[in-house]
């Protein structure tokens, strides 16, 4: 037995744990945690240990390019060669480009955190299209935009290990992030305090010293009230505020509108509890640990602004035990740098036509965070031709039929297109609507270099085995497609100047002084950085300071100060409130699944066989719903519904129901049914209200109704 152990990086979810992969006779024998990894520090999960291997070795894995032979969604395919697949794809894209213009072609990925995001953007730009979709309007987009506007990029910089107090807001690290969970338990053991803000009871509230249980979507009022208390007690960082904050007086006036009595009224949290939380948070260092529970909703940016400003004025920004600002080795290029690099940009007038740039200029188009489209506007354009037609789509690394709200409409939009190609590892519901399906490598087969904020470190994903079958990586597909498009004179410019993944990765490493060979051997590289050494270039805002008062929002006619925005469910009239009497939370994570992935793995189905919807005993009896029985779920704003299994428990407050996401049935044999029937996004609208900055829809807090299923 000759075991070789490769340090690598798991990126099956955005916890990004360091891994050790043991190879025996050329095969993966074991995947486990890397205790040396500075981000995860030995934490790991069952998906990293088990699901990735099955995902790779699975007999259902797609190993060859496929061409649709039946109608779209019929599930009838024939195997074809790569050459034929790429020829057909290039022919179709070139035809759409010449008939409708390059804008009519769109790419879709999950996010830009991995190379496939940037590769997709650059591939589309090479064709002349500024249009590509990310799903971060549904994930982390509100946090990112708030941090960008405020000048406080601190995502993944939570320094729980050195904190005295941690404040979790809409975060369930027990399921979502084992590294954070491990650090929080250690904090508790060493006598630190934990504040949890979450309407739902769960492992985190179980660990809490103070648990605030707000009405869904009202968290901003809590942050503003805590800030008000800190300022009124004089327990804020006067030096940091004087030197590095812009607009403190206006901000103070704003937060003074939210004494605990007012915040209590808005959120349902007792005023004494808000004061207790403020006292505890004031006794730092304190770390703000946010989660998806306050992101991806129509007031997401304002909610994050309220917390981000609190972190700044309390002196916890870039402080040991607080929230570290993003660090990067000098000379390293991350994916955002790539997307925004002037040498890879289309002319301004072309980028201005990005779908959604007119409505959400800080999200989509030239000034956008990632320049990507506003997705609901894209679906609209596919179906109506407004503002102009979208006729062809290339999807990679995202399962839009399952993970975008309004599955029926996404399917209708896909069916209306002239051409759809999907790159994936398995036949998922999105691939089912493709004309061409391309087989993709997995994270055990591809090399990736990535900046990990939680380390912070540069991490290396080790390609430990040969690609199975004919599978290829995103960059390999993009390069081959680029060549085919070139043969058809369909390239505007070549924005993919790399020969292979290694060249791409070396380009990312740039002049950072970190080299691939060391990364391969160690799995990661740390780099030196300063904490709290603020200077003129610390805050990337127009004033060069933390903008409590955002000049950019002001210029756009949006509220420049953080504020409480009533959740959209409050706007319902009497008829709607009667028809849809409950509030729906979606997105609860389970340890078994990563969104829609691994749904075909027997072990995972055994642990989590059905989509559950949590309902309070009193609410359940009011609606004649019994524990363990199937119910139908409908929300306001759509006609379609879905099913879930009732889990009657006091974990949710009365009148609130909570469910997961990502459900589909790989074995139903009926794609539409499999993707809509048990998928909460089959019952949700992707229409407004949208966050005015990110265009995010309400992925929770929507009004809904439940009834026993037939
Ligand atoms: N096992 C597993 N881990 C994952 C993932 C996965 O699919 N599976 N996905 C990864 C990804 S991409 C993400 S984005 C993260 C998401 O993981 P988290 O950031 O932890 O987010 P959620 O699990 O969606 O929700 C966290 C909490 O928000 C609460 N919540 C809901 N509405 C509100 C509200 O209005 N206010 C407050 N304060 N709380 C609210 C919920 O009750 C829940 O306890 O997990 C990552 N990790
Ligand atoms: N209602 C509701 N909807 C939500 C959410 C919610 O809370 N509520 N959460 C949102 C959030 S936070 C997120 S992050 C999104 C997730 O949305 P998605 O990104 O669509 O989720 P996944 O299931 O991870 O889909 C990934 C797909 O990418 C492919 N894939 C997996 N690994 C790789 C890879 O290495 N390379 C490539 N090219 N492809 C790969 C597989 O085909 C897989 O089916 O869903 C969002 N949708
Ligand atoms: S939590 Fe699990 S799936 Fe996510 S990165 Fe860590 S080991 Fe991988
Ligand atoms: Mo996410």
Short mmCIF file of N, CA and C in Angstrom, two decimals, residues 192-299:
data_model
loop_
_atom_site.label_atom_id
_atom_site.label_comp_id
_atom_site.label_asym_id
_atom_site.label_seq_id
_atom_site.Cartn_x
_atom_site.Cartn_y
_atom_site.Cartn_z
N UNK A 192 -16.59 33.26 26.40
CA UNK A 192 -17.11 34.35 25.58
C UNK A 192 -18.63 34.32 25.52
N UNK A 193 -19.22 35.38 24.97
CA UNK A 193 -20.68 35.45 24.91
C UNK A 193 -21.18 35.40 23.48
N UNK A 194 -22.34 34.82 23.32
CA UNK A 194 -22.92 34.70 21.98
C UNK A 194 -24.32 35.32 21.97
N UNK A 195 -24.50 36.26 21.03
CA UNK A 195 -25.81 36.85 20.79
C UNK A 195 -26.32 36.23 19.49
N UNK A 196 -27.54 35.73 19.49
CA UNK A 196 -28.10 35.18 18.26
C UNK A 196 -29.36 35.95 17.89
N UNK A 197 -29.40 36.43 16.65
CA UNK A 197 -30.61 37.09 16.15
C UNK A 197 -31.18 36.18 15.06
N UNK A 198 -32.28 35.56 15.35
CA UNK A 198 -32.86 34.58 14.43
C UNK A 198 -34.29 34.27 14.87
N UNK A 199 -35.26 34.35 13.96
CA UNK A 199 -36.63 34.01 14.36
C UNK A 199 -36.77 32.53 14.72
N UNK A 200 -35.85 31.72 14.20
CA UNK A 200 -35.97 30.27 14.40
C UNK A 200 -35.06 29.79 15.51
N UNK A 201 -35.58 28.82 16.23
CA UNK A 201 -34.77 28.15 17.24
C UNK A 201 -33.93 27.11 16.52
N UNK A 202 -32.69 26.94 16.96
CA UNK A 202 -31.85 25.94 16.30
C UNK A 202 -30.58 25.77 17.08
N UNK A 203 -29.60 25.07 16.51
CA UNK A 203 -28.35 24.85 17.22
C UNK A 203 -27.70 26.16 17.68
N UNK A 204 -27.77 27.21 16.85
CA UNK A 204 -27.13 28.48 17.23
C UNK A 204 -27.83 29.11 18.43
N UNK A 205 -29.16 29.16 18.41
CA UNK A 205 -29.86 29.77 19.55
C UNK A 205 -29.62 28.94 20.81
N UNK A 206 -29.38 27.63 20.62
CA UNK A 206 -29.05 26.76 21.75
C UNK A 206 -27.74 27.14 22.42
N UNK A 207 -26.85 27.74 21.64
CA UNK A 207 -25.54 28.13 22.15
C UNK A 207 -25.57 29.55 22.72
N UNK A 208 -26.68 30.26 22.47
CA UNK A 208 -26.71 31.71 22.74
C UNK A 208 -26.85 32.05 24.21
N UNK A 209 -26.20 33.17 24.60
CA UNK A 209 -26.44 33.77 25.90
C UNK A 209 -27.66 34.68 25.80
N UNK A 210 -27.77 35.34 24.65
CA UNK A 210 -28.92 36.21 24.42
C UNK A 210 -29.49 35.85 23.05
N UNK A 211 -30.77 35.52 23.02
CA UNK A 211 -31.40 35.16 21.74
C UNK A 211 -32.48 36.18 21.43
N UNK A 212 -32.32 36.90 20.34
CA UNK A 212 -33.33 37.86 19.89
C UNK A 212 -34.10 37.20 18.75
N UNK A 213 -35.41 37.23 18.89
CA UNK A 213 -36.22 36.50 17.92
C UNK A 213 -37.11 37.49 17.15
N UNK A 214 -36.52 38.20 16.17
CA UNK A 214 -37.31 39.24 15.50
C UNK A 214 -38.34 38.67 14.54
N UNK A 215 -39.30 39.47 14.24
CA UNK A 215 -40.21 39.20 13.14
C UNK A 215 -39.34 39.17 11.88
N UNK A 216 -39.55 38.18 10.97
CA UNK A 216 -38.68 38.07 9.79
C UNK A 216 -38.57 39.40 9.03
N UNK A 217 -37.34 39.72 8.65
CA UNK A 217 -37.11 40.89 7.80
C UNK A 217 -37.03 42.21 8.54
N UNK A 218 -37.01 42.20 9.87
CA UNK A 218 -37.00 43.47 10.62
C UNK A 218 -35.66 43.75 11.31
N UNK A 219 -34.65 42.97 11.01
CA UNK A 219 -33.37 43.04 11.74
C UNK A 219 -32.72 44.42 11.76
N UNK A 220 -32.91 45.21 10.69
CA UNK A 220 -32.24 46.52 10.63
C UNK A 220 -32.59 47.35 11.86
N UNK A 221 -33.82 47.26 12.31
CA UNK A 221 -34.23 48.06 13.48
C UNK A 221 -33.40 47.70 14.70
N UNK A 222 -33.03 46.43 14.81
CA UNK A 222 -32.20 46.00 15.95
C UNK A 222 -30.81 46.62 15.86
N UNK A 223 -30.23 46.58 14.67
CA UNK A 223 -28.88 47.13 14.49
C UNK A 223 -28.88 48.63 14.77
N UNK A 224 -29.89 49.32 14.27
CA UNK A 224 -29.97 50.78 14.46
C UNK A 224 -30.16 51.10 15.94
N UNK A 225 -30.93 50.28 16.62
CA UNK A 225 -31.19 50.52 18.03
C UNK A 225 -29.93 50.26 18.87
N UNK A 226 -29.21 49.20 18.54
CA UNK A 226 -27.96 48.92 19.26
C UNK A 226 -26.98 50.08 19.03
N UNK A 227 -26.91 50.59 17.80
CA UNK A 227 -26.03 51.73 17.51
C UNK A 227 -26.47 52.94 18.33
N UNK A 228 -27.76 53.16 18.38
CA UNK A 228 -28.29 54.29 19.17
C UNK A 228 -27.86 54.16 20.63
N UNK A 229 -27.97 52.98 21.20
CA UNK A 229 -27.59 52.79 22.60
C UNK A 229 -26.09 53.03 22.80
N UNK A 230 -25.29 52.46 21.92
CA UNK A 230 -23.83 52.63 22.04
C UNK A 230 -23.46 54.11 22.02
N UNK A 231 -24.07 54.85 21.11
CA UNK A 231 -23.74 56.27 20.99
C UNK A 231 -24.23 57.02 22.24
N UNK A 232 -25.45 56.68 22.69
CA UNK A 232 -25.98 57.42 23.85
C UNK A 232 -25.18 57.10 25.12
N UNK A 233 -24.59 55.91 25.19
CA UNK A 233 -23.74 55.58 26.35
C UNK A 233 -22.31 56.11 26.18
N UNK A 234 -22.01 56.62 25.01
CA UNK A 234 -20.62 57.00 24.72
C UNK A 234 -19.71 55.79 24.53
N UNK A 235 -20.31 54.61 24.32
CA UNK A 235 -19.49 53.40 24.17
C UNK A 235 -19.25 53.08 22.70
N UNK A 236 -18.77 54.08 21.96
CA UNK A 236 -18.41 53.81 20.57
C UNK A 236 -17.00 54.33 20.36
N UNK A 237 -16.43 54.02 19.21
CA UNK A 237 -15.02 54.34 18.98
C UNK A 237 -14.92 55.76 18.42
N UNK A 238 -14.82 56.75 19.34
CA UNK A 238 -14.85 58.15 18.92
C UNK A 238 -13.67 58.48 18.00
N UNK A 239 -12.54 57.89 18.27
CA UNK A 239 -11.36 58.16 17.45
C UNK A 239 -11.57 57.67 16.02
N UNK A 240 -12.03 56.42 15.89
CA UNK A 240 -12.24 55.87 14.54
C UNK A 240 -13.32 56.66 13.81
N UNK A 241 -14.36 57.03 14.53
CA UNK A 241 -15.44 57.79 13.91
C UNK A 241 -14.92 59.13 13.41
N UNK A 242 -14.14 59.81 14.26
CA UNK A 242 -13.63 61.14 13.87
C UNK A 242 -12.69 61.03 12.67
N UNK A 243 -11.83 60.03 12.68
CA UNK A 243 -10.81 59.94 11.63
C UNK A 243 -11.32 59.29 10.35
N UNK A 244 -12.18 58.28 10.49
CA UNK A 244 -12.43 57.42 9.34
C UNK A 244 -13.89 57.23 8.97
N UNK A 245 -14.81 57.92 9.60
CA UNK A 245 -16.21 57.75 9.21
C UNK A 245 -16.76 59.04 8.60
N UNK A 246 -17.53 58.87 7.55
CA UNK A 246 -18.14 60.00 6.86
C UNK A 246 -19.63 60.05 7.19
N UNK A 247 -20.09 61.22 7.66
CA UNK A 247 -21.52 61.43 7.87
C UNK A 247 -22.04 61.02 9.24
N UNK A 248 -21.17 61.10 10.26
CA UNK A 248 -21.60 60.61 11.57
C UNK A 248 -22.81 61.37 12.14
N UNK A 249 -22.83 62.69 11.95
CA UNK A 249 -23.94 63.45 12.55
C UNK A 249 -25.29 63.04 11.96
N UNK A 250 -25.32 62.92 10.63
CA UNK A 250 -26.57 62.51 9.99
C UNK A 250 -26.94 61.09 10.42
N UNK A 251 -25.91 60.26 10.54
CA UNK A 251 -26.14 58.87 10.97
C UNK A 251 -26.70 58.84 12.40
N UNK A 252 -26.12 59.68 13.26
CA UNK A 252 -26.59 59.72 14.65
C UNK A 252 -28.06 60.13 14.71
N UNK A 253 -28.39 61.14 13.91
CA UNK A 253 -29.80 61.57 13.87
C UNK A 253 -30.71 60.41 13.45
N UNK A 254 -30.23 59.66 12.47
CA UNK A 254 -31.03 58.53 11.98
C UNK A 254 -31.20 57.46 13.07
N UNK A 255 -30.10 57.06 13.69
CA UNK A 255 -30.23 55.95 14.67
C UNK A 255 -31.00 56.41 15.91
N UNK A 256 -30.98 57.72 16.16
CA UNK A 256 -31.73 58.21 17.33
C UNK A 256 -33.25 58.03 17.17
N UNK A 257 -33.66 57.74 15.95
CA UNK A 257 -35.10 57.44 15.75
C UNK A 257 -35.45 56.04 16.26
N UNK A 258 -34.41 55.28 16.61
CA UNK A 258 -34.68 53.88 16.98
C UNK A 258 -34.26 53.53 18.41
N UNK A 259 -34.83 54.21 19.41
CA UNK A 259 -34.59 53.75 20.77
C UNK A 259 -35.18 52.35 20.92
N UNK A 260 -34.74 51.58 21.91
CA UNK A 260 -35.22 50.21 22.05
C UNK A 260 -36.75 50.07 22.03
N UNK A 261 -37.47 51.08 22.57
CA UNK A 261 -38.93 50.97 22.58
C UNK A 261 -39.47 50.91 21.15
N UNK A 262 -38.90 51.73 20.27
CA UNK A 262 -39.37 51.74 18.88
C UNK A 262 -38.94 50.44 18.17
N UNK A 263 -37.68 50.06 18.37
CA UNK A 263 -37.20 48.83 17.73
C UNK A 263 -38.00 47.62 18.21
N UNK A 264 -38.36 47.66 19.46
CA UNK A 264 -39.14 46.56 20.02
C UNK A 264 -40.49 46.44 19.33
N UNK A 265 -41.09 47.59 19.14
CA UNK A 265 -42.39 47.64 18.45
C UNK A 265 -42.29 47.02 17.05
N UNK A 266 -41.21 47.37 16.34
CA UNK A 266 -41.05 46.93 14.94
C UNK A 266 -40.67 45.45 14.83
N UNK A 267 -39.88 44.99 15.79
CA UNK A 267 -39.31 43.65 15.64
C UNK A 267 -39.99 42.59 16.51
N UNK A 268 -40.67 43.05 17.57
CA UNK A 268 -41.27 42.09 18.50
C UNK A 268 -40.28 41.60 19.55
N UNK A 269 -39.04 42.13 19.53
CA UNK A 269 -38.05 41.73 20.54
C UNK A 269 -38.20 42.66 21.74
N UNK A 270 -38.29 42.14 22.98
CA UNK A 270 -38.44 43.01 24.13
C UNK A 270 -37.32 44.05 24.22
N UNK A 271 -37.68 45.28 24.63
CA UNK A 271 -36.70 46.36 24.72
C UNK A 271 -35.53 46.00 25.64
N UNK A 272 -35.83 45.32 26.76
CA UNK A 272 -34.74 44.95 27.69
C UNK A 272 -33.73 44.03 27.01
N UNK A 273 -34.23 43.16 26.14
CA UNK A 273 -33.33 42.23 25.45
C UNK A 273 -32.43 42.99 24.47
N UNK A 274 -33.00 44.00 23.83
CA UNK A 274 -32.19 44.81 22.90
C UNK A 274 -31.09 45.53 23.68
N UNK A 275 -31.46 46.06 24.85
CA UNK A 275 -30.47 46.78 25.67
C UNK A 275 -29.38 45.82 26.16
N UNK A 276 -29.80 44.64 26.56
CA UNK A 276 -28.84 43.63 27.02
C UNK A 276 -27.88 43.25 25.88
N UNK A 277 -28.44 43.11 24.68
CA UNK A 277 -27.61 42.78 23.52
C UNK A 277 -26.63 43.92 23.25
N UNK A 278 -27.10 45.15 23.36
CA UNK A 278 -26.23 46.31 23.12
C UNK A 278 -25.09 46.35 24.13
N UNK A 279 -25.42 46.11 25.40
CA UNK A 279 -24.37 46.10 26.45
C UNK A 279 -23.33 45.02 26.14
N UNK A 280 -23.81 43.87 25.75
CA UNK A 280 -22.90 42.76 25.49
C UNK A 280 -22.05 43.03 24.26
N UNK A 281 -22.67 43.53 23.20
CA UNK A 281 -21.92 43.83 21.98
C UNK A 281 -20.88 44.92 22.23
N UNK A 282 -21.24 45.88 23.10
CA UNK A 282 -20.32 47.00 23.40
C UNK A 282 -19.06 46.51 24.11
N UNK A 283 -19.17 45.36 24.77
CA UNK A 283 -18.05 44.83 25.54
C UNK A 283 -17.24 43.91 24.63
N UNK A 284 -16.43 44.50 23.77
CA UNK A 284 -15.75 43.73 22.73
C UNK A 284 -14.39 43.21 23.15
N UNK A 285 -13.58 42.74 22.22
CA UNK A 285 -13.89 42.77 20.79
C UNK A 285 -15.10 41.89 20.44
N UNK A 286 -15.90 42.42 19.52
CA UNK A 286 -17.12 41.72 19.12
C UNK A 286 -17.10 41.47 17.63
N UNK A 287 -17.53 40.28 17.28
CA UNK A 287 -17.54 39.92 15.86
C UNK A 287 -18.98 39.74 15.39
N UNK A 288 -19.26 40.34 14.26
CA UNK A 288 -20.58 40.23 13.62
C UNK A 288 -20.51 39.05 12.65
N UNK A 289 -21.38 38.06 12.85
CA UNK A 289 -21.36 36.86 12.01
C UNK A 289 -22.68 36.78 11.24
N UNK A 290 -22.71 37.35 10.05
CA UNK A 290 -23.98 37.39 9.32
C UNK A 290 -24.19 36.14 8.47
N UNK A 291 -25.44 35.92 8.10
CA UNK A 291 -25.75 34.79 7.24
C UNK A 291 -26.79 35.15 6.20
N UNK A 292 -27.16 34.13 5.49
CA UNK A 292 -28.10 34.25 4.40
C UNK A 292 -29.48 34.70 4.89
N UNK A 293 -29.75 34.51 6.19
CA UNK A 293 -31.04 34.90 6.77
C UNK A 293 -31.36 36.38 6.67
N UNK A 294 -30.35 37.24 6.45
CA UNK A 294 -30.65 38.66 6.25
C UNK A 294 -30.19 39.13 4.86
N UNK A 295 -29.86 38.19 3.99
CA UNK A 295 -29.46 38.56 2.64
C UNK A 295 -30.62 38.21 1.70
N UNK A 296 -30.45 38.47 0.42
CA UNK A 296 -31.41 38.04 -0.58
C UNK A 296 -32.86 38.33 -0.20
N UNK A 297 -33.09 39.57 0.15
CA UNK A 297 -34.49 40.00 0.26
C UNK A 297 -34.57 41.48 -0.11
N UNK A 298 -35.80 41.99 -0.22
CA UNK A 298 -35.97 43.28 -0.88
C UNK A 298 -35.46 44.46 -0.05
N UNK A 299 -35.08 44.23 1.22
CA UNK A 299 -34.44 45.29 2.00
C UNK A 299 -33.07 44.82 2.48
#
